[in-house]
XYZ file of C-alpha atoms in Angstrom:
562
model
C -27.372 2.495 -31.195
C -27.799 -0.724 -29.785
C -25.111 -3.412 -29.779
C -25.005 -7.127 -29.503
C -22.282 -9.126 -27.679
C -21.722 -12.668 -28.164
C -21.477 -13.345 -24.302
C -21.112 -11.555 -21.099
C -17.295 -11.216 -20.839
C -17.335 -9.597 -24.212
C -19.516 -6.906 -22.846
C -17.743 -6.351 -19.655
C -14.223 -6.002 -21.705
C -15.697 -3.545 -23.641
C -16.739 -1.323 -20.718
C -13.348 -1.840 -19.298
C -11.747 -0.356 -22.441
C -14.016 2.324 -22.327
C -12.857 3.116 -18.860
C -9.285 3.134 -19.542
C -8.220 -0.243 -18.445
C -5.337 -1.878 -20.191
C -4.197 -4.565 -17.690
C -5.957 -7.346 -15.964
C -4.482 -9.595 -13.191
C -5.798 -13.094 -12.189
C -6.252 -16.595 -11.968
C -9.322 -17.647 -14.039
C -11.004 -20.863 -13.202
C -12.279 -23.305 -15.939
C -13.758 -20.667 -18.073
C -11.260 -19.067 -20.446
C -13.550 -17.120 -22.515
C -12.699 -14.065 -20.475
C -9.009 -14.632 -21.950
C -10.469 -14.580 -25.469
C -12.304 -11.464 -25.055
C -9.534 -9.852 -23.579
C -7.085 -10.815 -26.508
C -9.940 -9.637 -28.840
C -9.781 -6.079 -27.164
C -6.183 -5.938 -26.944
C -5.999 -6.089 -23.030
C -3.052 -7.779 -21.034
C -3.679 -10.472 -18.590
C -1.116 -11.269 -16.222
C -1.452 -14.693 -15.325
C -1.043 -15.806 -11.384
C -0.647 -18.864 -9.612
C -2.547 -17.611 -6.289
C -5.542 -15.619 -6.101
C -4.182 -13.796 -3.062
C -1.217 -12.427 -4.929
C -3.448 -11.583 -7.813
C -5.121 -9.358 -5.625
C -1.976 -8.075 -4.361
C -0.801 -7.341 -7.807
C -4.146 -5.523 -8.489
C -3.883 -3.470 -5.139
C -0.282 -2.528 -6.141
C -1.253 -1.490 -9.483
C -4.128 0.628 -8.372
C -2.142 2.458 -5.538
C 0.805 3.264 -7.773
C -1.072 4.302 -10.823
C -4.286 5.903 -9.084
C -6.327 4.055 -11.573
C -8.855 0.968 -11.394
C -7.223 -2.292 -11.468
C -9.027 -5.394 -12.454
C -8.683 -9.150 -10.948
C -10.335 -12.128 -12.653
C -10.962 -15.081 -10.295
C -12.823 -18.609 -10.557
C -15.722 -19.564 -8.192
C -15.897 -21.101 -4.483
C -12.403 -21.462 -2.964
C -10.974 -19.140 -5.842
C -13.062 -16.694 -3.941
C -12.278 -17.356 -0.417
C -8.424 -17.743 -1.233
C -8.473 -14.190 -2.436
C -10.388 -12.869 0.465
C -7.191 -11.801 2.337
C -6.551 -9.584 -0.831
C -9.929 -8.092 -0.713
C -9.641 -7.169 2.844
C -6.195 -5.604 2.094
C -7.563 -3.610 -0.891
C -10.362 -2.454 1.109
C -8.120 -1.390 3.872
C -5.402 0.327 1.551
C -8.847 2.248 -0.393
C -7.527 0.527 -3.723
C -9.963 0.698 -6.730
C -9.954 -2.685 -7.806
C -12.536 -4.310 -9.915
C -12.976 -8.397 -9.028
C -14.584 -10.326 -11.334
C -15.428 -14.011 -10.631
C -16.845 -16.818 -12.049
C -20.245 -18.392 -10.369
C -22.375 -21.299 -10.180
C -25.388 -21.034 -12.927
C -28.624 -19.818 -11.517
C -30.246 -22.891 -12.420
C -27.807 -24.893 -10.392
C -27.988 -22.928 -7.324
C -29.332 -24.997 -4.088
C -28.732 -28.467 -6.100
C -24.957 -29.030 -4.862
C -23.345 -27.303 -8.187
C -19.817 -27.723 -8.784
C -18.074 -25.278 -6.345
C -21.194 -23.645 -5.162
C -20.655 -20.933 -2.438
C -22.584 -17.824 -1.455
C -20.040 -15.752 -2.631
C -21.642 -12.310 -2.352
C -21.998 -12.947 1.433
C -18.382 -14.369 1.741
C -17.116 -11.016 0.010
C -19.769 -8.279 0.994
C -18.066 -7.443 4.498
C -14.686 -6.842 2.549
C -15.642 -4.582 -0.328
C -17.561 -1.477 -0.898
C -20.210 -3.359 -3.210
C -20.596 -6.960 -4.064
C -23.325 -8.253 -6.527
C -24.319 -11.179 -8.603
C -25.570 -10.665 -12.096
C -28.917 -12.652 -12.655
C -29.676 -11.837 -15.828
C -27.973 -11.033 -19.137
C -29.980 -7.840 -19.384
C -28.165 -6.734 -16.037
C -24.608 -7.409 -17.180
C -23.968 -3.657 -18.518
C -25.951 -1.882 -16.103
C -24.379 -4.107 -13.078
C -20.719 -3.424 -14.654
C -21.068 0.220 -14.838
C -22.397 0.574 -11.333
C -19.293 -1.729 -10.413
C -16.690 0.718 -12.031
C -18.316 3.733 -10.519
C -18.452 2.500 -6.907
C -14.778 1.119 -7.175
C -13.270 4.718 -8.269
C -15.445 6.454 -5.341
C -14.959 8.665 -3.807
C -13.798 6.994 -1.530
C -12.056 4.221 -3.602
C -12.195 0.541 -2.786
C -12.611 -2.954 -4.136
C -15.777 -4.075 -5.641
C -16.870 -7.658 -6.317
C -19.149 -8.599 -9.368
C -19.955 -12.233 -9.741
C -20.866 -13.706 -13.333
C -22.995 -16.949 -13.103
C -22.213 -19.504 -15.829
C -25.426 -19.133 -17.589
C -25.265 -15.595 -17.528
C -21.561 -15.369 -18.859
C -22.339 -17.549 -21.851
C -25.408 -15.910 -22.872
C -25.948 -13.135 -25.553
C -26.114 -9.699 -24.193
C -27.961 -7.192 -26.364
C -27.959 -3.598 -25.349
C -30.499 -1.739 -27.146
C -30.281 2.129 -26.036
C -26.804 4.054 -25.442
C -23.967 2.486 -23.536
C -23.899 4.225 -19.950
C -20.740 6.637 -19.775
C -18.302 6.786 -16.643
C -19.505 9.578 -14.336
C -17.840 12.819 -15.378
C -15.822 14.234 -12.350
C -16.811 17.914 -11.636
C -13.160 19.512 -10.827
C -14.031 22.105 -8.338
C -11.483 24.712 -7.087
C -11.637 25.015 -3.318
C -13.955 27.799 -2.329
C -12.943 30.268 0.576
C -13.428 28.796 4.084
C -15.640 30.450 6.486
C -14.739 30.687 10.056
C -15.576 27.452 11.868
C -14.069 25.164 14.709
C -11.358 23.506 12.620
C -9.954 26.974 11.142
C -10.285 28.429 14.711
C -7.923 25.926 16.452
C -5.616 25.663 13.450
C -5.343 29.483 13.472
C -4.517 29.469 17.301
C -2.041 26.599 17.224
C 1.737 27.338 17.897
C 2.963 23.986 18.004
C 1.119 21.943 15.206
C 1.682 18.590 13.633
C 0.313 17.546 10.211
C -0.191 14.162 9.849
C -0.713 12.908 5.895
C -2.743 9.627 5.387
C -3.020 7.094 2.714
C -5.919 9.151 1.164
C -3.563 11.974 0.219
C -1.765 9.698 -2.458
C -2.368 11.188 -5.830
C -3.652 14.267 -4.398
C -0.543 16.433 -3.687
C 1.231 16.504 -6.867
C 2.100 20.149 -6.402
C 3.055 20.228 -2.845
C -0.156 21.884 -1.458
C 0.404 19.859 1.884
C 4.160 20.862 2.158
C 2.948 24.710 1.606
C 0.364 24.391 4.277
C 2.902 22.905 6.640
C 5.245 25.615 5.893
C 2.384 28.365 6.408
C 1.726 26.597 9.844
C 5.364 26.070 10.715
C 4.218 22.405 11.240
C 5.996 19.256 11.890
C 5.221 17.095 8.819
C 4.479 13.357 9.524
C 2.861 10.508 7.412
C 0.938 7.355 8.431
C 2.731 4.265 7.090
C 0.188 4.226 4.143
C 0.641 7.972 3.648
C 4.251 7.718 2.948
C 5.352 8.884 -0.459
C 2.387 11.371 -0.579
C 4.702 14.119 0.417
C 8.541 15.138 -0.429
C 10.469 13.468 2.241
C 13.386 15.709 1.664
C 11.229 18.728 2.892
C 12.889 20.347 5.858
C 9.753 19.780 7.808
C 9.328 16.185 7.209
C 9.999 14.248 10.441
C 9.122 10.621 9.296
C 6.389 8.003 9.926
C 4.199 8.967 13.195
C 3.569 6.313 16.093
C 5.359 2.976 16.105
C 7.833 3.694 13.677
C 8.770 7.417 14.679
C 12.387 8.055 15.985
C 13.138 9.200 19.534
C 13.717 12.913 18.594
C 10.399 13.008 16.419
C 8.560 11.362 19.449
C 9.593 14.334 21.408
C 8.096 16.680 18.923
C 4.881 14.813 19.418
C 5.091 14.868 23.271
C 5.054 18.709 23.032
C 2.791 19.669 20.047
C -0.316 21.446 20.867
C -2.359 20.231 17.563
C -2.537 17.394 15.087
C -4.120 18.159 11.582
C -4.861 14.502 10.264
C -5.307 14.687 6.343
C -6.978 11.790 4.678
C -5.974 9.150 7.317
C -7.764 6.561 9.532
C -5.497 7.273 12.801
C -4.879 3.420 13.061
C -3.323 1.848 15.970
C 0.432 1.771 14.937
C -0.068 5.499 13.788
C -1.125 6.735 17.483
C 0.443 4.486 19.774
C 4.110 2.714 20.269
C 6.790 4.552 21.992
C 5.390 8.207 23.298
C 1.846 8.464 23.312
C -0.062 11.524 21.760
C -0.500 14.265 24.306
C -4.196 15.419 25.258
C -4.377 18.035 22.228
C -7.345 18.415 19.546
C -6.971 16.637 16.451
C -8.503 18.165 13.355
C -9.525 15.129 11.163
C -10.429 15.524 7.362
C -11.805 12.741 5.267
C -14.030 12.445 2.255
C -14.961 8.893 3.810
C -17.353 9.303 7.045
C -15.814 5.773 8.086
C -12.295 7.442 7.893
C -13.121 9.975 10.739
C -12.371 8.402 14.155
C -14.496 9.306 17.451
C -11.580 8.148 19.541
C -10.180 11.999 19.774
C -11.141 15.400 20.644
C -11.376 18.389 18.281
C -13.087 19.157 14.801
C -14.058 16.410 12.605
C -14.510 17.948 8.841
C -16.044 15.618 6.204
C -14.841 16.565 2.734
C -11.554 16.452 0.564
C -8.494 16.869 2.448
C -6.789 18.704 -0.669
C -9.532 21.248 -0.683
C -9.375 21.679 3.055
C -5.568 22.330 2.940
C -5.968 24.913 0.017
C -8.836 26.700 1.680
C -7.315 26.853 5.199
C -3.944 28.174 3.713
C -5.754 30.806 1.775
C -7.793 31.743 4.914
C -4.983 32.034 7.238
C -2.824 34.139 4.943
C -5.600 36.724 4.963
C -5.801 36.691 8.702
C -2.581 36.193 10.124
C -2.593 36.086 14.056
C -0.466 38.451 16.079
C 2.622 36.878 17.665
C 2.115 33.886 15.636
C 5.350 34.023 13.777
C 7.481 34.313 17.096
C 5.829 31.229 18.569
C 5.967 29.000 15.191
C 9.515 30.216 14.732
C 10.554 28.476 18.082
C 8.731 25.427 16.797
C 10.590 25.337 13.690
C 13.925 25.332 15.421
C 12.731 22.602 17.390
C 11.650 20.628 14.246
C 14.996 21.309 12.636
C 16.983 20.154 15.994
C 14.858 17.061 15.750
C 15.909 16.240 12.098
C 19.431 16.740 12.829
C 19.233 14.659 15.667
C 17.647 11.802 13.630
C 20.295 12.063 10.881
C 23.015 11.912 13.539
C 21.446 8.931 14.885
C 21.402 7.215 11.420
C 25.183 8.181 10.927
C 25.956 6.491 14.287
C 24.051 3.398 13.452
C 25.875 3.228 10.308
C 29.030 3.214 12.171
C 27.996 0.942 14.623
C 26.854 -1.431 11.679
C 30.208 -1.065 10.142
C 32.015 -2.988 13.045
C 29.692 -5.927 13.407
C 29.923 -8.913 10.998
C 27.602 -9.668 8.175
C 25.716 -7.353 6.223
C 23.368 -5.042 8.478
C 20.165 -3.784 7.414
C 21.081 -0.216 7.873
C 23.928 -0.726 5.667
C 21.802 -2.229 3.072
C 19.166 0.554 2.965
C 22.078 3.143 2.638
C 23.407 1.137 -0.193
C 19.982 0.797 -1.736
C 19.487 4.752 -1.690
C 22.885 5.372 -2.918
C 22.497 3.203 -6.001
C 18.762 4.100 -6.786
C 17.978 6.191 -9.697
C 14.700 8.340 -10.241
C 12.058 8.018 -10.743
C 11.955 4.952 -7.978
C 9.542 3.580 -5.532
C 9.869 1.164 -2.552
C 7.441 -1.662 -1.974
C 7.696 -2.852 1.481
C 6.396 -5.722 3.789
C 5.818 -5.399 7.492
C 7.867 -8.160 9.444
C 10.374 -7.575 12.447
C 13.280 -6.758 10.233
C 11.481 -5.311 6.989
C 10.258 -2.160 9.015
C 13.634 -0.844 9.027
C 12.393 0.741 5.847
C 9.527 2.360 7.667
C 11.955 4.256 9.661
C 13.156 7.724 8.510
C 15.911 8.691 7.875
C 17.079 5.041 7.209
C 15.130 5.313 3.905
C 14.483 8.653 2.031
C 13.018 9.942 -1.120
C 10.995 8.146 -3.923
C 7.710 6.491 -3.810
C 6.565 3.995 -1.194
C 3.801 1.272 -1.300
C 3.240 -0.301 1.873
C 0.756 -3.025 3.371
C -2.526 -1.407 5.125
C -2.790 -2.002 8.880
C -3.840 -5.458 8.038
C -0.312 -6.395 7.061
C -0.969 -9.655 5.244
C 2.146 -11.696 4.534
C 3.134 -11.696 1.152
C 1.584 -8.307 0.046
C 4.673 -6.153 -0.603
C 6.362 -9.171 -2.630
C 3.520 -9.675 -5.232
C 2.190 -6.083 -5.225
C 5.538 -5.004 -6.339
C 4.499 -6.895 -9.971
C 1.482 -4.653 -10.290
C 3.590 -1.272 -9.087
C 5.984 -2.386 -11.926
C 3.083 -2.560 -14.488
C 1.802 0.707 -13.301
C 4.983 2.498 -13.317
C 7.242 0.752 -16.120
C 9.778 3.935 -16.126
C 10.396 3.569 -12.490
C 13.035 1.598 -10.532
C 10.985 -0.769 -8.235
C 12.404 -2.334 -5.196
C 10.459 -4.897 -2.926
C 12.172 -4.802 0.276
C 10.607 -8.148 1.725
C 11.237 -11.019 4.297
C 11.835 -14.533 3.281
C 8.401 -15.552 4.539
C 6.743 -13.087 2.100
C 9.142 -13.780 -0.672
C 8.253 -17.822 -0.343
C 4.577 -16.616 -0.257
C 4.848 -14.939 -3.576
C 7.679 -16.973 -5.208
C 5.699 -18.971 -7.909
C 4.044 -15.588 -9.083
C 7.319 -13.932 -9.210
C 9.009 -17.044 -11.119
C 5.830 -17.016 -13.417
C 5.880 -13.213 -13.968
C 9.620 -12.713 -14.683
C 9.728 -13.325 -18.418
C 6.961 -10.937 -19.456
C 6.749 -8.783 -16.374
C 10.065 -8.481 -14.716
C 11.964 -5.370 -13.923
C 11.709 -5.791 -10.156
C 14.375 -5.942 -7.459
C 13.730 -8.057 -4.637
C 15.731 -7.605 -1.567
C 14.903 -10.357 0.594
C 15.886 -10.229 4.352
C 16.540 -13.897 5.390
C 16.059 -15.242 9.002
C 14.695 -18.543 7.734
C 10.676 -17.663 8.800
C 8.938 -15.326 11.134
C 11.477 -13.037 13.230
C 8.215 -11.411 14.859
C 6.940 -14.572 16.195
C 10.519 -16.025 17.212
C 10.969 -12.834 19.161
C 7.861 -13.524 21.233
C 8.757 -17.242 21.672
C 12.005 -16.049 23.293
C 10.407 -13.767 25.790
C 8.239 -16.575 26.952
C 11.178 -19.242 26.960
C 9.723 -21.479 24.663
C 11.866 -24.006 23.158
C 13.155 -23.039 19.630
C 13.502 -26.772 18.403
C 9.961 -27.373 18.875
C 8.475 -24.091 17.737
C 11.010 -23.222 14.747
C 9.693 -19.971 13.495
C 13.162 -19.197 12.292
C 16.276 -20.761 10.786
C 18.645 -18.045 10.868
C 20.516 -17.053 7.802
C 18.895 -19.797 5.698
C 18.009 -18.160 2.426
C 14.833 -19.480 0.545
C 15.135 -21.811 -2.419
C 16.847 -20.248 -5.295
C 14.487 -19.011 -7.974
C 15.561 -20.298 -11.323
C 15.335 -18.990 -14.908
C 17.145 -16.979 -17.730
C 15.082 -13.810 -16.588
C 16.142 -14.298 -12.882
C 19.209 -13.271 -11.366
C 19.656 -14.416 -7.697
C 22.544 -13.910 -5.567
C 23.209 -14.259 -1.614
C 24.968 -11.184 0.057
C 27.220 -12.023 2.984
C 30.116 -9.878 2.186
C 29.881 -6.067 3.090
C 32.305 -5.002 0.640
C 30.397 -6.411 -1.996
C 27.268 -4.729 -1.234
C 27.331 -1.870 -3.586
C 28.684 -3.802 -6.674
C 26.207 -6.581 -6.096
C 23.202 -3.861 -6.069
C 24.311 -2.348 -9.001
C 24.661 -5.359 -11.074
C 21.114 -6.251 -9.750
C 19.817 -2.961 -10.981
C 21.328 -3.156 -14.358
C 19.657 -6.764 -14.698
C 16.213 -5.272 -13.826
C 17.017 -2.249 -16.283
C 16.827 -4.741 -19.293
C 13.638 -6.326 -18.009
C 14.963 -9.126 -15.881
C 13.735 -9.918 -11.979
C 16.668 -9.620 -9.657
C 16.680 -11.352 -6.173
C 19.311 -10.463 -3.426
C 18.878 -12.628 -0.405
C 20.581 -11.212 2.592
C 20.873 -13.407 5.676
C 20.083 -11.201 8.851
C 21.051 -11.328 12.595
C 18.106 -11.700 15.152
C 18.992 -8.653 16.983
C 19.041 -6.427 14.034
C 15.839 -4.826 14.797
C 14.806 -1.029 13.811
C 15.815 1.066 16.572
C 12.170 2.923 17.102
C 10.758 -0.632 17.136
C 13.516 -1.664 19.820
C 12.993 1.687 21.699
C 9.295 1.385 21.836
C 9.776 -1.814 23.741
C 7.219 -3.667 21.323
C 9.602 -6.383 20.782
C 11.132 -8.018 23.969
C 15.016 -7.818 24.121
């Protein structure tokens, strides 16, 4: 019944295999025994040049797949360098297990090489941080880490293996702990309560879908709920991709990224139903403020229930809530409800038509301007994309065009969390492609983000390619440059951008790099890049952009000075 392992990594990798892990991302330190254990078990390591990028890749993998991702690190500065990625994984709710090296127990407090209290550093950034103090604790600690990572709620965990523990023999004398068995419960009937009461009374509702609904709406339960209510359907940025964007009730991303017609809907709604979202600042502010209406919040994580809004708060699974409410409301329809919601449905349809007209007008305007405009670029990317597909995004001044429905519609979507760390999307796209090798993966990023991930893009290309990078080039940080201009600061002294300057070319037979300046070549170049990616290569399209090419919702919200 027992089992003997030569070292801690062998025991840990055996548990990873038992939990369905097949890929690890990382940049190990001097200790490479982990690689030997991975090889022996048939697990793949995606080697990285930067610990942040390793964490971003693992987070992208976890978000796309819904499964556990693993990231391996060294010690000391390797852990602090990865801290930004840990923060992003926490905010995104990504199940990531971080395996880090650590100074030997006997060397603690003696000036050991790269000694750091790594648990103290990582604890605020993860769901659980633990240092394994004895070989007997390797297996129980790993099982605990795996369990806590997948949740609910999911999130990153940190497990540190000190040098003297990792090299020690691990003896498991009893049965190996098994993963917890998920108990799949069908939603039961929803009894009358505050949440059901305000939902049933609403005549102009909005349903707002957060990132927690990712992988929880495969059968369209949320869309059916919105249909039943006659509700306008929005997502947060993180929730994009959780619902069908071609649904006739879908109106885009809420808050800062909402188009003017969509903001008008928010201004006149009488209820917001927030499903598995955190109601972060960009979702509730920017442009038209929310009206003073009740907000029904549903979240399985108590930390995701905001105290800033009036209205019922429900602690539980948002999917079960949607199914239960739909059933309860269907059994007890309200008199006059259909007429009232019919009027609201007409306003939703009118708003969608207005947004579509605005896009067409923007494309007509773009055609008269020199150079490639971002609206044209997104239209060409949509027109040439196959299925299934996913867009991986950054969050900069011009990258955010892709947030603004209906400039980009359809397919999956991976975006940074509210933390928006530079380079997340550029690196995460590699993890997304690993998780979904049959998907067309396009990374829509700025040149600052691309440069942050450039080394890992080049390294990953031969064995882990297939990603199309569309790089918006303004030579730096457009958002900062806009603020600089507003304050009248000297551009030469504070050169946040060098307009139109593409980053250095990425070389290699597995990488195809082009600079797009000619509108007439836009479609043909994108198609050629997609063909190269379909053969396993990495394609990079550099697109110089104009400083004034700013998404209309961002411009209209006046968060960027003009």
